[in-house]
mmCIF file of C-alpha atoms in Angstrom:
data_model
loop_
_atom_site.group_PDB
_atom_site.id
_atom_site.type_symbol
_atom_site.label_atom_id
_atom_site.label_comp_id
_atom_site.label_asym_id
_atom_site.label_seq_id
_atom_site.Cartn_x
_atom_site.Cartn_y
_atom_site.Cartn_z
ATOM 1 C CA ARG N 29 18.796 1.258 3.570
ATOM 2 C CA LYS N 30 15.012 1.322 3.249
ATOM 3 C CA GLU N 31 13.502 2.502 -0.011
ATOM 4 C CA VAL N 32 11.171 4.899 1.797
ATOM 5 C CA GLU N 33 11.594 6.352 5.266
ATOM 6 C CA GLN N 34 9.045 8.226 7.323
ATOM 7 C CA ASP N 35 8.956 9.578 10.837
ATOM 8 C CA PRO N 36 6.449 7.245 12.531
ATOM 9 C CA GLY N 37 5.276 9.931 14.944
ATOM 10 C CA PRO N 38 2.873 9.956 16.630
ATOM 11 C CA PHE N 39 1.847 13.498 15.863
ATOM 12 C CA ASN N 40 -0.800 14.801 18.258
ATOM 13 C CA VAL N 41 -2.164 18.178 17.185
ATOM 14 C CA PRO N 42 -5.159 20.310 18.198
ATOM 15 C CA GLU N 43 -8.043 20.901 15.822
ATOM 16 C CA GLY N 44 -7.297 23.713 13.429
ATOM 17 C CA ALA N 45 -3.552 23.219 13.534
ATOM 18 C CA THR N 46 -1.297 22.862 10.509
ATOM 19 C CA VAL N 47 0.842 19.748 10.418
ATOM 20 C CA ALA N 48 3.509 18.594 7.977
ATOM 21 C CA PHE N 49 4.927 15.157 7.274
ATOM 22 C CA ASN N 50 8.098 14.399 5.381
ATOM 23 C CA CYS N 51 9.249 11.264 3.684
ATOM 24 C CA THR N 52 12.587 10.467 2.038
ATOM 25 C CA TYR N 53 13.237 7.956 -0.721
ATOM 26 C CA SER N 54 16.476 6.277 -1.686
ATOM 27 C CA ASN N 55 16.326 5.914 -5.469
ATOM 28 C CA SER N 56 16.690 9.130 -7.388
ATOM 29 C CA ALA N 57 15.185 7.535 -10.502
ATOM 30 C CA SER N 58 11.775 6.884 -8.932
ATOM 31 C CA GLN N 59 8.992 8.379 -11.024
ATOM 32 C CA SER N 60 5.679 8.061 -9.178
ATOM 33 C CA PHE N 61 4.876 9.348 -5.733
ATOM 34 C CA PHE N 62 1.730 9.136 -3.644
ATOM 35 C CA TRP N 63 0.288 9.750 -0.216
ATOM 36 C CA TYR N 64 -2.163 7.180 1.100
ATOM 37 C CA ARG N 65 -4.245 7.382 4.237
ATOM 38 C CA GLN N 66 -4.950 4.325 6.380
ATOM 39 C CA ASP N 67 -7.503 4.262 9.168
ATOM 40 C CA CYS N 68 -7.141 1.763 11.993
ATOM 41 C CA ARG N 69 -7.755 -1.793 10.776
ATOM 42 C CA LYS N 70 -8.754 -0.578 7.305
ATOM 43 C CA GLU N 71 -7.120 -0.643 3.887
ATOM 44 C CA PRO N 72 -4.936 2.210 2.584
ATOM 45 C CA LYS N 73 -6.854 4.755 0.525
ATOM 46 C CA LEU N 74 -5.304 7.123 -1.982
ATOM 47 C CA LEU N 75 -5.110 10.630 -0.597
ATOM 48 C CA MET N 76 -3.270 12.231 -3.480
ATOM 49 C CA SER N 77 -0.630 11.732 -6.119
ATOM 50 C CA VAL N 78 2.423 13.959 -5.863
ATOM 51 C CA TYR N 79 3.510 15.874 -8.932
ATOM 52 C CA SER N 80 6.836 17.546 -9.630
ATOM 53 C CA SER N 81 5.282 21.005 -9.519
ATOM 54 C CA GLY N 82 3.500 20.309 -6.255
ATOM 55 C CA ASN N 83 -0.241 19.987 -5.972
ATOM 56 C CA GLU N 84 -3.048 20.955 -3.669
ATOM 57 C CA ASP N 85 -6.389 19.368 -2.877
ATOM 58 C CA GLY N 86 -8.416 21.445 -0.473
ATOM 59 C CA ARG N 87 -6.612 21.510 2.860
ATOM 60 C CA PHE N 88 -3.910 19.134 1.642
ATOM 61 C CA THR N 89 -0.740 20.149 -0.186
ATOM 62 C CA ALA N 90 1.889 17.735 -1.486
ATOM 63 C CA GLN N 91 5.388 18.712 -2.553
ATOM 64 C CA LEU N 92 8.181 16.793 -4.234
ATOM 65 C CA ASN N 93 11.831 17.745 -3.951
ATOM 66 C CA ARG N 94 13.775 15.588 -6.384
ATOM 67 C CA ALA N 95 17.143 17.115 -5.561
ATOM 68 C CA SER N 96 16.832 16.170 -1.894
ATOM 69 C CA GLN N 97 14.690 13.103 -2.574
ATOM 70 C CA TYR N 98 11.894 13.919 -0.229
ATOM 71 C CA ILE N 99 8.136 14.254 -0.382
ATOM 72 C CA SER N 100 6.033 16.289 1.972
ATOM 73 C CA LEU N 101 2.385 16.480 2.933
ATOM 74 C CA LEU N 102 0.912 19.568 4.571
ATOM 75 C CA ILE N 103 -2.486 19.474 6.232
ATOM 76 C CA ARG N 104 -4.033 22.817 7.082
ATOM 77 C CA ASP N 105 -6.909 23.441 9.499
ATOM 78 C CA SER N 106 -6.774 19.892 10.876
ATOM 79 C CA LYS N 107 -10.072 18.139 11.511
ATOM 80 C CA LEU N 108 -10.805 15.310 13.933
ATOM 81 C CA SER N 109 -11.519 13.163 10.875
ATOM 82 C CA ASP N 110 -7.929 13.622 9.683
ATOM 83 C CA SER N 111 -6.764 11.276 12.466
ATOM 84 C CA ALA N 112 -5.181 8.322 10.646
ATOM 85 C CA THR N 113 -1.853 6.914 9.525
ATOM 86 C CA TYR N 114 -0.380 8.585 6.440
ATOM 87 C CA LEU N 115 1.698 6.391 4.154
ATOM 88 C CA CYS N 116 4.271 7.714 1.722
ATOM 89 C CA VAL N 117 4.564 5.624 -1.453
ATOM 90 C CA VAL N 118 7.239 5.583 -4.158
ATOM 91 C CA ASN N 119 7.409 3.332 -7.204
ATOM 92 C CA ASP N 120 10.376 1.171 -8.131
ATOM 93 C CA ALA N 121 12.619 3.070 -10.487
ATOM 94 C CA ILE N 122 13.624 0.072 -12.579
ATOM 95 C CA THR N 123 10.386 -1.809 -13.147
ATOM 96 C CA GLY N 124 7.997 0.960 -12.271
ATOM 97 C CA ASN N 125 5.389 -1.473 -11.070
ATOM 98 C CA GLN N 126 6.627 -2.219 -7.574
ATOM 99 C CA PHE N 127 5.374 0.290 -5.049
ATOM 100 C CA TYR N 128 7.339 0.899 -1.860
ATOM 101 C CA PHE N 129 5.454 2.034 1.207
ATOM 102 C CA GLY N 130 6.856 3.812 4.198
ATOM 103 C CA THR N 131 5.944 2.573 7.662
ATOM 104 C CA GLY N 132 3.455 5.411 7.995
ATOM 105 C CA THR N 133 3.122 8.479 10.187
ATOM 106 C CA SER N 134 0.416 8.429 12.827
ATOM 107 C CA LEU N 135 -1.675 11.575 13.270
ATOM 108 C CA THR N 136 -4.178 12.215 16.040
ATOM 109 C CA VAL N 137 -6.158 15.445 15.955
ATOM 110 C CA ILE N 138 -7.321 16.403 19.429
ATOM 111 C CA PRO N 139 -10.521 18.377 20.139
ATOM 112 C CA GLU E 23 -18.666 0.642 -10.381
ATOM 113 C CA THR E 24 -17.561 -2.120 -8.005
ATOM 114 C CA GLY E 25 -14.431 -1.598 -5.969
ATOM 115 C CA VAL E 26 -11.793 -4.144 -5.078
ATOM 116 C CA THR E 27 -13.134 -7.038 -3.035
ATOM 117 C CA GLN E 28 -11.277 -9.717 -1.098
ATOM 118 C CA SER E 29 -12.234 -12.952 0.558
ATOM 119 C CA PRO E 30 -12.224 -14.207 3.187
ATOM 120 C CA THR E 31 -12.076 -11.253 5.570
ATOM 121 C CA HIS E 32 -10.465 -13.286 8.354
ATOM 122 C CA LEU E 33 -8.728 -16.630 8.492
ATOM 123 C CA ILE E 34 -7.052 -18.742 11.164
ATOM 124 C CA LYS E 35 -4.592 -21.453 10.148
ATOM 125 C CA THR E 36 -1.931 -23.542 11.837
ATOM 126 C CA ARG E 37 1.738 -23.783 10.988
ATOM 127 C CA GLY E 38 2.459 -25.912 7.947
ATOM 128 C CA GLN E 39 -0.973 -25.481 6.406
ATOM 129 C CA GLN E 40 -1.702 -23.874 3.055
ATOM 130 C CA VAL E 41 -3.980 -20.921 2.379
ATOM 131 C CA THR E 42 -5.607 -19.337 -0.671
ATOM 132 C CA LEU E 43 -6.755 -15.725 -0.622
ATOM 133 C CA ARG E 44 -8.925 -14.226 -3.331
ATOM 134 C CA CYS E 45 -9.262 -10.804 -4.906
ATOM 135 C CA SER E 46 -11.611 -9.299 -7.464
ATOM 136 C CA SER E 47 -10.234 -6.254 -9.162
ATOM 137 C CA GLN E 48 -12.100 -3.012 -9.714
ATOM 138 C CA SER E 49 -14.083 -2.824 -12.941
ATOM 139 C CA GLY E 50 -11.832 -1.788 -15.830
ATOM 140 C CA HIS E 51 -8.600 -2.691 -14.016
ATOM 141 C CA ASN E 52 -6.275 -5.309 -15.530
ATOM 142 C CA THR E 53 -3.469 -5.336 -12.964
ATOM 143 C CA VAL E 54 -3.463 -6.790 -9.466
ATOM 144 C CA SER E 55 -0.763 -6.353 -6.838
ATOM 145 C CA TRP E 56 -0.542 -8.218 -3.534
ATOM 146 C CA TYR E 57 0.930 -6.838 -0.322
ATOM 147 C CA GLN E 58 1.611 -8.147 3.171
ATOM 148 C CA GLN E 59 1.164 -5.711 6.040
ATOM 149 C CA ALA E 60 2.467 -6.721 9.447
ATOM 150 C CA LEU E 61 1.274 -4.857 12.524
ATOM 151 C CA GLY E 62 2.825 -1.407 12.753
ATOM 152 C CA GLN E 63 4.448 -1.640 9.332
ATOM 153 C CA GLY E 64 3.679 -0.367 5.877
ATOM 154 C CA PRO E 65 2.494 -2.788 3.187
ATOM 155 C CA GLN E 66 5.273 -4.892 1.648
ATOM 156 C CA PHE E 67 5.025 -5.770 -2.054
ATOM 157 C CA ILE E 68 4.670 -9.514 -2.703
ATOM 158 C CA PHE E 69 4.046 -9.572 -6.470
ATOM 159 C CA GLN E 70 2.016 -8.103 -9.285
ATOM 160 C CA TYR E 71 -0.033 -9.778 -12.009
ATOM 161 C CA TYR E 72 -0.696 -8.203 -15.376
ATOM 162 C CA ARG E 73 -2.615 -10.038 -18.095
ATOM 163 C CA GLU E 74 -2.346 -13.312 -16.198
ATOM 164 C CA GLU E 75 1.453 -13.188 -15.897
ATOM 165 C CA GLU E 76 3.576 -12.408 -12.850
ATOM 166 C CA ASN E 77 4.995 -8.982 -13.524
ATOM 167 C CA GLY E 78 7.378 -8.265 -10.690
ATOM 168 C CA ARG E 79 8.064 -9.818 -7.316
ATOM 169 C CA GLY E 80 9.206 -8.517 -3.977
ATOM 170 C CA ASN E 81 11.441 -10.218 -1.455
ATOM 171 C CA PHE E 82 9.158 -13.159 -0.643
ATOM 172 C CA PRO E 83 10.023 -16.884 -0.841
ATOM 173 C CA PRO E 84 8.613 -19.190 -3.537
ATOM 174 C CA ARG E 85 6.021 -20.596 -1.135
ATOM 175 C CA PHE E 86 4.151 -17.369 -1.895
ATOM 176 C CA SER E 87 2.582 -17.867 -5.317
ATOM 177 C CA GLY E 88 -0.282 -16.424 -7.256
ATOM 178 C CA LEU E 89 -2.574 -16.557 -10.230
ATOM 179 C CA GLN E 90 -4.549 -14.123 -12.285
ATOM 180 C CA PHE E 91 -7.608 -15.205 -14.225
ATOM 181 C CA PRO E 92 -8.978 -13.958 -17.571
ATOM 182 C CA ASN E 93 -11.464 -11.752 -15.720
ATOM 183 C CA TYR E 94 -8.454 -10.188 -13.908
ATOM 184 C CA SER E 95 -9.384 -11.583 -10.515
ATOM 185 C CA SER E 96 -6.464 -13.070 -8.626
ATOM 186 C CA GLU E 97 -5.431 -15.555 -5.975
ATOM 187 C CA LEU E 98 -2.568 -15.524 -3.507
ATOM 188 C CA ASN E 99 -1.430 -18.934 -2.293
ATOM 189 C CA VAL E 100 0.869 -19.448 0.659
ATOM 190 C CA ASN E 101 2.257 -22.912 1.378
ATOM 191 C CA ALA E 102 3.877 -24.238 4.545
ATOM 192 C CA LEU E 103 2.557 -21.404 6.679
ATOM 193 C CA GLU E 104 4.831 -19.942 9.322
ATOM 194 C CA LEU E 105 3.919 -17.929 12.403
ATOM 195 C CA ASP E 106 5.455 -14.810 10.817
ATOM 196 C CA ASP E 107 2.983 -15.047 7.948
ATOM 197 C CA SER E 108 0.354 -13.662 10.309
ATOM 198 C CA ALA E 109 -0.545 -10.315 8.773
ATOM 199 C CA LEU E 110 -3.079 -8.327 6.796
ATOM 200 C CA TYR E 111 -2.929 -9.333 3.125
ATOM 201 C CA LEU E 112 -3.956 -6.564 0.790
ATOM 202 C CA CYS E 113 -4.833 -6.734 -2.850
ATOM 203 C CA ALA E 114 -4.696 -3.624 -5.024
ATOM 204 C CA SER E 115 -5.873 -3.183 -8.582
ATOM 205 C CA SER E 116 -4.909 -0.613 -11.194
ATOM 206 C CA VAL E 117 -5.579 0.201 -14.831
ATOM 207 C CA GLY E 118 -1.959 -0.536 -15.678
ATOM 208 C CA GLN E 119 1.315 -1.722 -14.265
ATOM 209 C CA GLN E 120 2.550 1.612 -13.004
ATOM 210 C CA GLU E 121 -0.741 3.336 -12.342
ATOM 211 C CA THR E 122 -2.383 4.363 -9.092
ATOM 212 C CA GLN E 123 -3.373 1.367 -7.015
ATOM 213 C CA TYR E 124 -6.723 0.957 -5.259
ATOM 214 C CA PHE E 125 -6.882 -1.397 -2.320
ATOM 215 C CA GLY E 126 -9.383 -3.965 -1.191
ATOM 216 C CA PRO E 127 -10.329 -4.324 2.491
ATOM 217 C CA GLY E 128 -7.761 -7.055 3.053
ATOM 218 C CA THR E 129 -7.711 -10.524 4.566
ATOM 219 C CA ARG E 130 -6.464 -10.888 8.137
ATOM 220 C CA LEU E 131 -4.521 -14.120 8.472
ATOM 221 C CA LEU E 132 -3.555 -15.523 11.830
ATOM 222 C CA VAL E 133 -1.182 -18.487 11.913
ATOM 223 C CA LEU E 134 -1.089 -20.431 15.179
#
């Protein structure tokens, strides 16, 4: 079983739409959670960390559900510039220093 | 503040050759992690260096090795290259072993 699983998509949504991505992780003892964004042929860039209480950054909201072992990312009022691949990241529960990436979810925002 | 840099940006090698990829960590960061990203996949953890010591390793064979220098820059060495080693190699630095990681632009390696 993979450490982190994501729906690869693609998600094609119109501008202004709200879109949500989910990600599940296998190890209940994992402590750190992140969403990264990766544009085509570029490096991943940190979008936001995910905290137990949930957190919001502008149009982006991240939630963590430890009981069900999933992480979500909600994007409101989608912009064309949001088109990218979104990577869910979980750290290794034992060592803490190994980060596991999902395969990514592809989002295209259509005019 | 300088971000993470990597060199070279692109590289073409043949099977059996050896390659060295380089990474300079972001100012103030003492930890470097290396990842391999195949097309259509997420980055896969190769290993991490903290204070010049290997500090965790993913599921990669011993022909993948690395170094970290006193200035926290790092090298990834791959011996006996195989076709499947063709990928984007990403370096990420952080202020500590379990902290948020910031990525460099990567090195695209093509093995023919």
